[in-house]
CSV table of C-alpha atoms and ligand atoms in Angstrom, one decimal:
chain,number,residue,atom,x,y,z
A,226,MET,CA,29.6,162.6,68.9
A,227,SER,CA,27.4,165.6,69.5
A,228,GLU,CA,28.3,168.7,71.4
A,229,GLN,CA,24.9,169.0,73.3
A,230,LYS,CA,24.9,165.5,74.8
A,231,LYS,CA,26.2,165.0,78.3
A,232,ARG,CA,29.2,162.7,78.8
A,233,VAL,CA,28.8,159.5,80.6
A,234,LEU,CA,32.0,157.7,81.6
A,235,THR,CA,32.7,154.5,83.3
A,236,GLY,CA,35.3,151.8,83.4
A,237,SER,CA,35.3,148.1,84.3
A,238,ARG,CA,38.1,145.9,85.6
A,239,PRO,CA,38.7,142.9,83.4
A,240,SER,CA,38.0,140.2,85.8
A,241,GLY,CA,36.5,136.9,84.7
A,242,LEU,CA,33.5,135.7,82.7
A,243,PRO,CA,30.4,137.9,82.9
A,244,HIS,CA,27.3,136.7,84.8
A,245,LEU,CA,23.7,137.9,84.8
A,246,GLY,CA,24.4,140.2,87.8
A,247,ASN,CA,27.1,142.0,85.8
A,248,TYR,CA,24.8,142.2,82.7
A,249,PHE,CA,21.8,143.6,84.5
A,250,GLY,CA,23.6,145.5,87.2
A,251,ALA,CA,26.3,147.1,85.0
A,252,TYR,CA,26.4,146.5,81.2
A,253,LYS,CA,22.8,146.8,80.3
A,254,PRO,CA,22.1,150.0,82.3
A,255,LEU,CA,25.3,151.5,80.7
A,256,LEU,CA,24.4,150.5,77.2
A,257,ASP,CA,20.9,151.8,77.6
A,258,LEU,CA,22.5,155.3,77.9
A,259,GLN,CA,24.3,154.9,74.7
A,260,GLU,CA,21.7,156.8,72.6
A,261,SER,CA,21.1,159.8,74.9
A,262,TYR,CA,24.7,160.4,76.1
A,263,ASP,CA,28.2,160.5,74.7
A,264,LEU,CA,29.5,157.3,76.0
A,265,PHE,CA,33.1,156.8,77.2
A,266,PHE,CA,33.9,153.3,78.3
A,267,PHE,CA,37.4,152.1,79.3
A,268,LEU,CA,39.0,148.9,80.2
A,269,ALA,CA,40.4,149.6,83.7
A,270,ASP,CA,43.4,147.4,83.2
A,271,LEU,CA,45.8,149.3,85.5
A,272,HIS,CA,43.1,148.9,88.2
A,273,ALA,CA,43.1,145.2,87.5
A,274,LEU,CA,46.8,144.7,88.2
A,275,ASN,CA,46.1,143.8,91.8
A,276,GLY,CA,43.6,141.1,90.8
A,277,ALA,CA,45.3,139.5,87.9
A,278,ASP,CA,47.2,136.2,88.4
A,279,SER,CA,49.7,136.8,85.5
A,280,ALA,CA,50.3,138.9,82.4
A,281,ALA,CA,48.7,136.2,80.3
A,282,ASP,CA,45.7,136.2,82.6
A,283,LEU,CA,45.3,140.0,82.3
A,284,ARG,CA,45.6,139.8,78.5
A,285,GLN,CA,43.0,137.1,78.3
A,286,GLN,CA,40.6,138.8,80.7
A,287,SER,CA,40.9,142.1,78.8
A,288,LEU,CA,39.9,140.4,75.6
A,289,VAL,CA,37.0,138.7,77.4
A,290,MET,CA,35.8,142.1,78.6
A,291,MET,CA,36.0,143.6,75.2
A,292,ALA,CA,34.2,140.7,73.5
A,293,THR,CA,31.5,141.0,76.2
A,294,LEU,CA,30.8,144.6,75.7
A,295,LEU,CA,30.9,144.4,71.9
A,296,ALA,CA,28.5,141.4,72.0
A,297,CYS,CA,26.2,143.2,74.4
A,298,GLY,CA,25.8,146.1,72.0
A,299,LEU,CA,28.5,148.6,72.7
A,300,ASP,CA,29.0,150.5,69.4
A,301,PRO,CA,32.6,151.7,69.2
A,302,HIS,CA,31.6,154.2,66.5
A,303,LYS,CA,29.0,155.9,68.6
A,304,GLY,CA,31.0,156.1,71.9
A,305,LEU,CA,34.6,155.9,72.8
A,306,LEU,CA,36.1,152.6,73.8
A,307,TYR,CA,39.7,152.8,75.1
A,308,ALA,CA,42.2,151.2,77.5
A,309,GLN,CA,43.2,153.0,80.7
A,310,SER,CA,46.8,151.8,80.2
A,311,ALA,CA,46.9,153.5,76.7
A,312,VAL,CA,46.4,156.9,78.3
A,313,PRO,CA,49.4,157.5,80.5
A,314,GLU,CA,48.1,161.0,81.3
A,315,VAL,CA,45.8,159.3,83.8
A,316,CYS,CA,48.8,158.4,85.9
A,317,GLU,CA,50.2,161.9,85.7
A,318,LEU,CA,46.9,163.4,86.8
A,319,ALA,CA,46.7,160.8,89.6
A,320,TRP,CA,50.1,162.0,90.9
A,321,ILE,CA,48.9,165.6,90.8
A,322,LEU,CA,45.6,164.9,92.6
A,323,GLY,CA,47.5,162.6,95.1
A,324,CYS,CA,49.5,165.6,96.2
A,325,GLN,CA,46.4,167.1,97.7
A,326,ALA,CA,44.6,163.9,98.7
A,327,PRO,CA,44.6,163.6,102.5
A,328,PHE,CA,46.2,160.5,103.9
A,329,GLY,CA,43.4,160.2,106.5
A,330,MET,CA,40.7,160.2,103.9
A,331,LEU,CA,42.4,157.4,101.9
A,332,THR,CA,42.7,155.2,105.0
A,333,ARG,CA,38.9,155.4,105.3
A,334,ALA,CA,38.3,154.1,101.7
A,335,HIS,CA,36.2,150.9,101.8
A,336,SER,CA,38.5,149.3,99.1
A,337,PHE,CA,41.5,149.8,101.3
A,338,LYS,CA,39.8,148.8,104.6
A,339,ASP,CA,38.3,145.7,103.0
A,340,ALA,CA,41.6,144.5,101.6
A,341,GLN,CA,43.2,145.1,105.0
A,342,ALA,CA,40.4,143.3,106.8
A,343,LYS,CA,40.7,140.3,104.5
A,344,GLY,CA,44.5,140.1,105.1
A,345,GLN,CA,45.2,140.8,101.4
A,346,ASP,CA,48.4,142.2,100.1
A,347,VAL,CA,47.9,145.9,100.7
A,348,ASN,CA,50.2,147.8,98.4
A,349,MET,CA,50.3,151.4,97.2
A,350,GLY,CA,48.1,150.4,94.3
A,351,VAL,CA,45.3,149.4,96.7
A,352,PHE,CA,45.9,152.5,98.8
A,353,ASN,CA,45.9,154.9,95.8
A,354,TYR,CA,42.9,153.2,94.1
A,355,PRO,CA,40.5,156.1,94.7
A,356,VAL,CA,43.1,158.7,93.4
A,357,LEU,CA,43.6,156.8,90.1
A,358,MET,CA,39.9,156.4,89.8
A,359,ALA,CA,39.4,160.1,90.3
A,360,ALA,CA,42.0,160.8,87.5
A,361,ASP,CA,40.1,158.4,85.2
A,362,ILE,CA,37.0,160.5,85.6
A,363,LEU,CA,38.4,164.1,85.9
A,364,LEU,CA,40.7,163.8,82.9
A,365,PHE,CA,37.7,163.5,80.6
A,366,ASP,CA,35.3,166.0,82.1
A,367,ALA,CA,32.7,163.4,82.8
A,368,ASP,CA,29.2,164.6,83.6
A,369,VAL,CA,27.8,161.3,84.8
A,370,VAL,CA,29.5,158.2,86.2
A,371,PRO,CA,27.3,155.1,86.5
A,372,VAL,CA,28.6,152.8,89.2
A,373,GLY,CA,27.5,150.2,91.7
A,374,GLN,CA,26.7,151.1,95.3
A,375,ASP,CA,30.1,149.9,96.3
A,376,GLN,CA,31.8,152.7,94.3
A,377,LYS,CA,29.8,155.6,95.8
A,378,GLN,CA,32.5,156.5,98.2
A,379,HIS,CA,35.1,156.7,95.4
A,380,LEU,CA,32.8,159.1,93.5
A,381,GLU,CA,32.5,161.3,96.6
A,382,MET,CA,36.3,161.3,96.9
A,383,THR,CA,36.6,162.2,93.2
A,384,ARG,CA,34.4,165.3,93.8
A,385,ASP,CA,36.4,166.2,96.9
A,386,PHE,CA,39.7,166.0,95.1
A,387,ALA,CA,38.3,168.1,92.2
A,388,GLN,CA,37.1,170.7,94.7
A,389,ARG,CA,40.4,170.9,96.4
A,390,PHE,CA,42.2,171.3,93.1
A,391,ASN,CA,39.8,174.0,91.9
A,392,HIS,CA,39.9,175.9,95.2
A,393,ARG,CA,43.7,176.1,94.9
A,394,TYR,CA,44.2,176.5,91.2
A,395,GLY,CA,41.0,177.8,89.7
A,396,SER,CA,38.0,176.2,88.0
A,397,ILE,CA,39.7,173.5,85.9
A,398,LEU,CA,38.2,170.2,86.9
A,399,HIS,CA,34.6,169.4,86.2
A,400,LEU,CA,32.6,167.8,89.1
A,401,PRO,CA,30.9,164.6,88.0
A,402,GLU,CA,27.5,163.3,89.2
A,403,PRO,CA,27.3,159.7,90.3
A,404,LYS,CA,24.6,157.5,88.9
A,405,ILE,CA,24.1,154.7,91.3
A,406,SER,CA,22.3,151.6,90.2
A,407,ASP,CA,19.3,151.0,92.5
A,408,GLU,CA,18.4,147.9,94.6
A,409,LEU,CA,16.2,146.6,91.8
A,410,ALA,CA,19.3,145.7,89.9
A,411,LEU,CA,20.5,143.2,92.6
A,412,VAL,CA,20.5,139.9,90.9
A,413,PRO,CA,20.4,136.8,93.1
A,414,GLY,CA,22.7,133.8,92.4
A,415,THR,CA,21.9,130.1,92.4
A,416,ASP,CA,22.1,130.0,96.2
A,417,GLY,CA,19.7,133.0,96.6
A,418,GLU,CA,22.5,135.3,97.8
A,419,LYS,CA,23.9,138.2,95.6
A,420,MET,CA,25.3,136.7,92.4
A,421,SER,CA,29.1,137.0,92.4
A,422,LYS,CA,32.1,135.4,90.8
A,423,SER,CA,33.7,134.9,94.2
A,424,LYS,CA,30.7,133.0,95.6
A,425,ASN,CA,30.6,130.5,92.8
A,426,ASN,CA,26.8,131.0,92.4
A,427,VAL,CA,26.6,132.5,89.0
A,428,VAL,CA,24.5,132.0,85.9
A,429,SER,CA,26.8,133.0,83.0
A,430,VAL,CA,25.8,135.3,80.2
A,431,PHE,CA,27.7,133.4,77.6
A,432,ALA,CA,27.7,129.7,78.6
A,433,THR,CA,27.3,126.6,76.5
A,434,ASP,CA,23.9,124.9,76.7
A,435,ALA,CA,25.3,122.2,79.0
A,436,GLU,CA,26.8,124.8,81.3
A,437,TRP,CA,23.5,126.8,81.5
A,438,LYS,CA,21.7,123.6,82.3
A,439,ARG,CA,24.2,122.7,85.1
A,440,GLN,CA,24.0,126.3,86.5
A,441,VAL,CA,20.2,126.6,86.4
A,442,MET,CA,19.6,123.1,87.8
A,443,SER,CA,21.7,124.0,90.8
A,444,ILE,CA,19.5,126.9,91.8
A,445,VAL,CA,18.2,126.3,95.3
A,446,THR,CA,14.4,126.3,95.5
A,447,GLY,CA,11.6,125.6,98.0
A,448,THR,CA,10.7,122.0,99.0
A,449,GLN,CA,7.0,122.0,98.0
A,450,SER,CA,5.8,119.1,96.0
A,451,LEU,CA,4.7,119.4,92.3
A,452,SER,CA,1.0,119.8,93.1
A,453,GLU,CA,1.3,122.5,95.8
A,454,PRO,CA,0.9,126.2,94.9
A,455,LYS,CA,4.1,128.2,95.2
A,456,ASP,CA,5.1,131.8,95.7
A,457,PRO,CA,7.0,133.1,92.7
A,458,VAL,CA,8.2,136.3,94.4
A,459,THR,CA,10.5,134.5,96.8
A,460,CYS,CA,11.8,132.0,94.2
A,461,THR,CA,15.2,132.7,92.5
A,462,VAL,CA,14.2,130.7,89.4
A,463,PHE,CA,11.2,133.1,88.9
A,464,THR,CA,13.3,136.2,89.7
A,465,LEU,CA,15.8,135.3,87.0
A,466,TYR,CA,13.1,134.3,84.5
A,467,LYS,CA,11.3,137.7,85.1
A,468,LEU,CA,14.6,139.6,84.4
A,469,ILE,CA,14.9,138.1,80.9
A,470,SER,CA,11.2,137.8,79.9
A,471,SER,CA,8.4,140.1,78.8
A,472,PRO,CA,5.9,141.1,81.5
A,473,ASN,CA,3.4,138.8,79.8
A,474,GLU,CA,5.6,135.8,79.9
A,475,SER,CA,6.5,136.3,83.5
A,476,ALA,CA,2.9,136.9,84.4
A,477,VAL,CA,2.0,133.5,82.9
A,478,MET,CA,4.8,131.8,84.9
A,479,ALA,CA,3.7,133.5,88.1
A,480,GLU,CA,0.1,132.3,87.5
A,481,ARG,CA,1.4,128.7,87.1
A,482,TYR,CA,3.4,128.9,90.3
A,483,ARG,CA,0.3,130.1,92.2
A,484,ALA,CA,-2.1,127.5,90.6
A,485,GLY,CA,-0.1,124.4,91.7
A,486,GLY,CA,0.7,121.4,89.5
A,487,TYR,CA,3.8,123.3,88.2
A,488,GLY,CA,7.1,122.2,89.6
A,489,TYR,CA,10.4,123.9,90.1
A,490,GLY,CA,11.8,121.6,87.5
A,491,HIS,CA,9.3,123.0,84.9
A,492,ALA,CA,10.3,126.5,85.8
A,493,LYS,CA,14.0,125.7,85.5
A,494,LEU,CA,13.5,124.2,82.0
A,495,ALA,CA,11.6,127.3,81.0
A,496,LEU,CA,14.4,129.5,82.3
A,497,ILE,CA,17.0,127.5,80.3
A,498,GLU,CA,14.9,128.0,77.1
A,499,GLN,CA,14.6,131.7,77.8
A,500,LEU,CA,18.4,132.0,78.3
A,501,LYS,CA,19.0,130.4,74.9
A,502,LEU,CA,16.4,132.7,73.3
A,503,VAL,CA,17.6,136.0,74.9
A,504,PHE,CA,21.4,135.4,75.1
A,505,GLY,CA,21.8,133.0,72.2
A,506,PRO,CA,22.4,135.6,69.5
A,507,MET,CA,24.7,137.6,71.9
A,508,ARG,CA,26.6,134.4,72.7
A,509,GLU,CA,27.3,133.9,69.0
A,510,ARG,CA,28.6,137.4,68.7
A,511,TYR,CA,30.7,136.9,71.8
A,512,PHE,CA,32.4,133.8,70.6
A,513,ASP,CA,32.8,135.4,67.2
A,514,TRP,CA,34.7,138.4,68.7
A,515,LEU,CA,36.9,136.1,70.8
A,516,LYS,CA,38.1,134.5,67.6
A,517,ARG,CA,39.2,138.0,66.3
A,518,PRO,CA,41.6,139.3,69.0
A,519,ASP,CA,43.5,141.4,66.5
A,520,ASP,CA,40.3,143.2,65.4
A,521,MET,CA,39.5,143.9,69.0
A,522,ARG,CA,43.0,145.3,69.6
A,523,ASP,CA,42.6,147.5,66.5
A,524,LEU,CA,39.3,148.9,67.8
A,525,LEU,CA,40.9,149.5,71.2
A,526,LEU,CA,43.9,151.2,69.7
A,527,SER,CA,41.8,153.5,67.6
A,528,GLY,CA,39.6,154.5,70.5
A,529,SER,CA,42.6,154.9,72.8
A,530,ARG,CA,44.3,157.3,70.3
A,531,SER,CA,41.3,159.6,70.3
A,532,ALA,CA,41.0,159.4,74.1
A,533,ARG,CA,44.7,160.3,74.4
A,534,VAL,CA,44.4,163.4,72.3
A,535,MET,CA,41.6,164.6,74.6
A,536,ALA,CA,43.5,163.6,77.7
A,537,GLN,CA,46.6,165.5,76.6
A,538,ARG,CA,44.6,168.6,76.0
A,539,LYS,CA,43.1,168.4,79.5
A,540,LEU,CA,46.4,167.6,81.2
A,541,GLU,CA,48.0,170.7,79.5
A,542,GLN,CA,45.4,172.8,81.2
A,543,VAL,CA,46.2,171.2,84.5
A,544,GLN,CA,49.9,171.6,84.0
A,545,ALA,CA,49.6,175.3,83.1
A,546,ALA,CA,47.4,175.8,86.2
A,547,ILE,CA,49.8,174.2,88.7
A,548,GLY,CA,52.9,176.1,87.6
A,549,VAL,CA,55.1,173.4,86.2
A,550,ILE,CA,57.2,174.9,83.4
A,551,GLY,CA,58.8,171.8,81.8
A,552,ARG,CA,56.6,171.8,78.7
A,553,PRO,CA,55.8,174.6,76.2
A,554,PHE,CA,52.1,175.6,76.4
B,1389,LIG,P1,31.7,140.1,91.0
B,1389,LIG,O1,31.0,140.3,92.4
B,1389,LIG,O2,31.1,139.0,90.3
B,1389,LIG,O3,33.2,140.0,91.1
B,1389,LIG,P2,32.2,142.7,90.0
B,1389,LIG,O4,32.5,143.2,91.4
B,1389,LIG,O5,33.3,142.5,89.0
B,1389,LIG,O6,31.3,141.3,90.1
B,1389,LIG,O7,31.1,143.6,89.4
B,1389,LIG,C1,31.1,144.3,88.2
B,1389,LIG,C2,29.9,145.2,88.1
B,1389,LIG,O8,28.7,144.3,88.0
B,1389,LIG,C3,29.7,146.0,89.4
B,1389,LIG,O9,29.8,147.4,89.1
B,1389,LIG,C4,28.2,145.7,89.9
B,1389,LIG,O10,27.5,146.9,89.7
B,1389,LIG,C5,27.7,144.7,88.9
B,1389,LIG,N1,27.2,143.5,89.7
B,1389,LIG,C6,27.9,142.5,90.1
B,1389,LIG,N2,27.2,141.5,90.7
B,1389,LIG,C7,25.9,142.0,90.7
B,1389,LIG,C8,24.6,141.5,91.1
B,1389,LIG,N3,24.5,140.3,91.7
B,1389,LIG,N4,23.5,142.2,90.9
B,1389,LIG,C9,23.6,143.4,90.3
B,1389,LIG,N5,24.8,144.0,89.8
B,1389,LIG,C10,25.9,143.3,90.0
B,1390,LIG,N1,36.5,151.0,90.5
B,1390,LIG,C1,35.5,150.5,89.6
B,1390,LIG,C2,35.1,149.1,90.0
B,1390,LIG,O1,35.8,148.5,90.7
B,1390,LIG,C3,36.1,150.5,88.2
B,1390,LIG,C4,36.6,151.9,87.8
B,1390,LIG,C5,37.9,152.3,87.7
B,1390,LIG,C6,35.7,153.0,87.4
B,1390,LIG,N2,37.9,153.7,87.3
B,1390,LIG,C7,36.6,154.1,87.2
B,1390,LIG,C8,34.4,153.1,87.3
B,1390,LIG,C9,36.1,155.3,86.8
B,1390,LIG,C10,33.9,154.4,87.0
B,1390,LIG,C11,34.7,155.5,86.7
B,1390,LIG,O2,34.1,148.7,89.6
């Protein structure tokens, strides 16, 4: 990794099979930065404790997330790929930051308010979520943090916690800049609403041919007959096709929509073929990685070792600044 490049850091909770919304909204924008930044990506497995059904579930979802990123093109030799749980310094920094995090501010966090509004089990993990996330970021001096719109408030809190710390103890923590994915990246699901695992409206990135067919055929479309002209812009089938095609290919489909004599069934078949073309090779790599869990664990272990060395160095600076004398510096 070079000295000049800025550091981009992000984490993802291992939570279920990836869909096109995750790919275009999160993974692809991140991997596009791989060449121009020093990339730090971590499996946010401690953050996922609140969502996982069981230990076996968390283990399996973690491997799925690893296989997904590796198949999509994350190069563990270019960037740093590690597990949050393998860097316990994150939890220590979270405690330290928590000692200055105002209770009132944490009660206003969307994550906490949403969980409360939905009647979910609101435990200290949910309440402290923004503090742990700040520690993930500040421990590694991240310059840029790409996140979805829903995480913007957490980033603002991270900057706030860092400023409070620096004000009291000196300039130790580096303030990160958020990189919020824009509205363009909002991928619609089969019902036309935002694609989301919880809404059961997904088109998966790594499905079998039969599963892709089932998902694409269930996309809700207009009711015009085959011969009638159709508007591509308002059609989910076209929107998804456009995401995974060249400008030329999507222009051809748009023209067919407008000309009439082209049915939604035709467009759906074209979309299925395009999915096979674009994601077929990635799908092979994905299933291949899933068959090699030990290799994935080795990769994670090696990245986590390097991450930990960096984390320890940073935490020592923090410890020296706050006046704890339990360790030799
Ligand atoms: P889900 O809603 O399916 O549970 P997550 O909340 O796990 O998805 O999202 C993981 C990441 O994928 C988020 O950071 C978000 O930026 C991105 N993402 C999820 N759904 C979409 C979508 N429909 N369009 C664009 N980005 C999405
Ligand atoms: N909170 C993020 C999410 O739910 C995941 C996350 C945890 C994260 N720690 C982070 C993202 C640090 C960026 C940086 O999507």
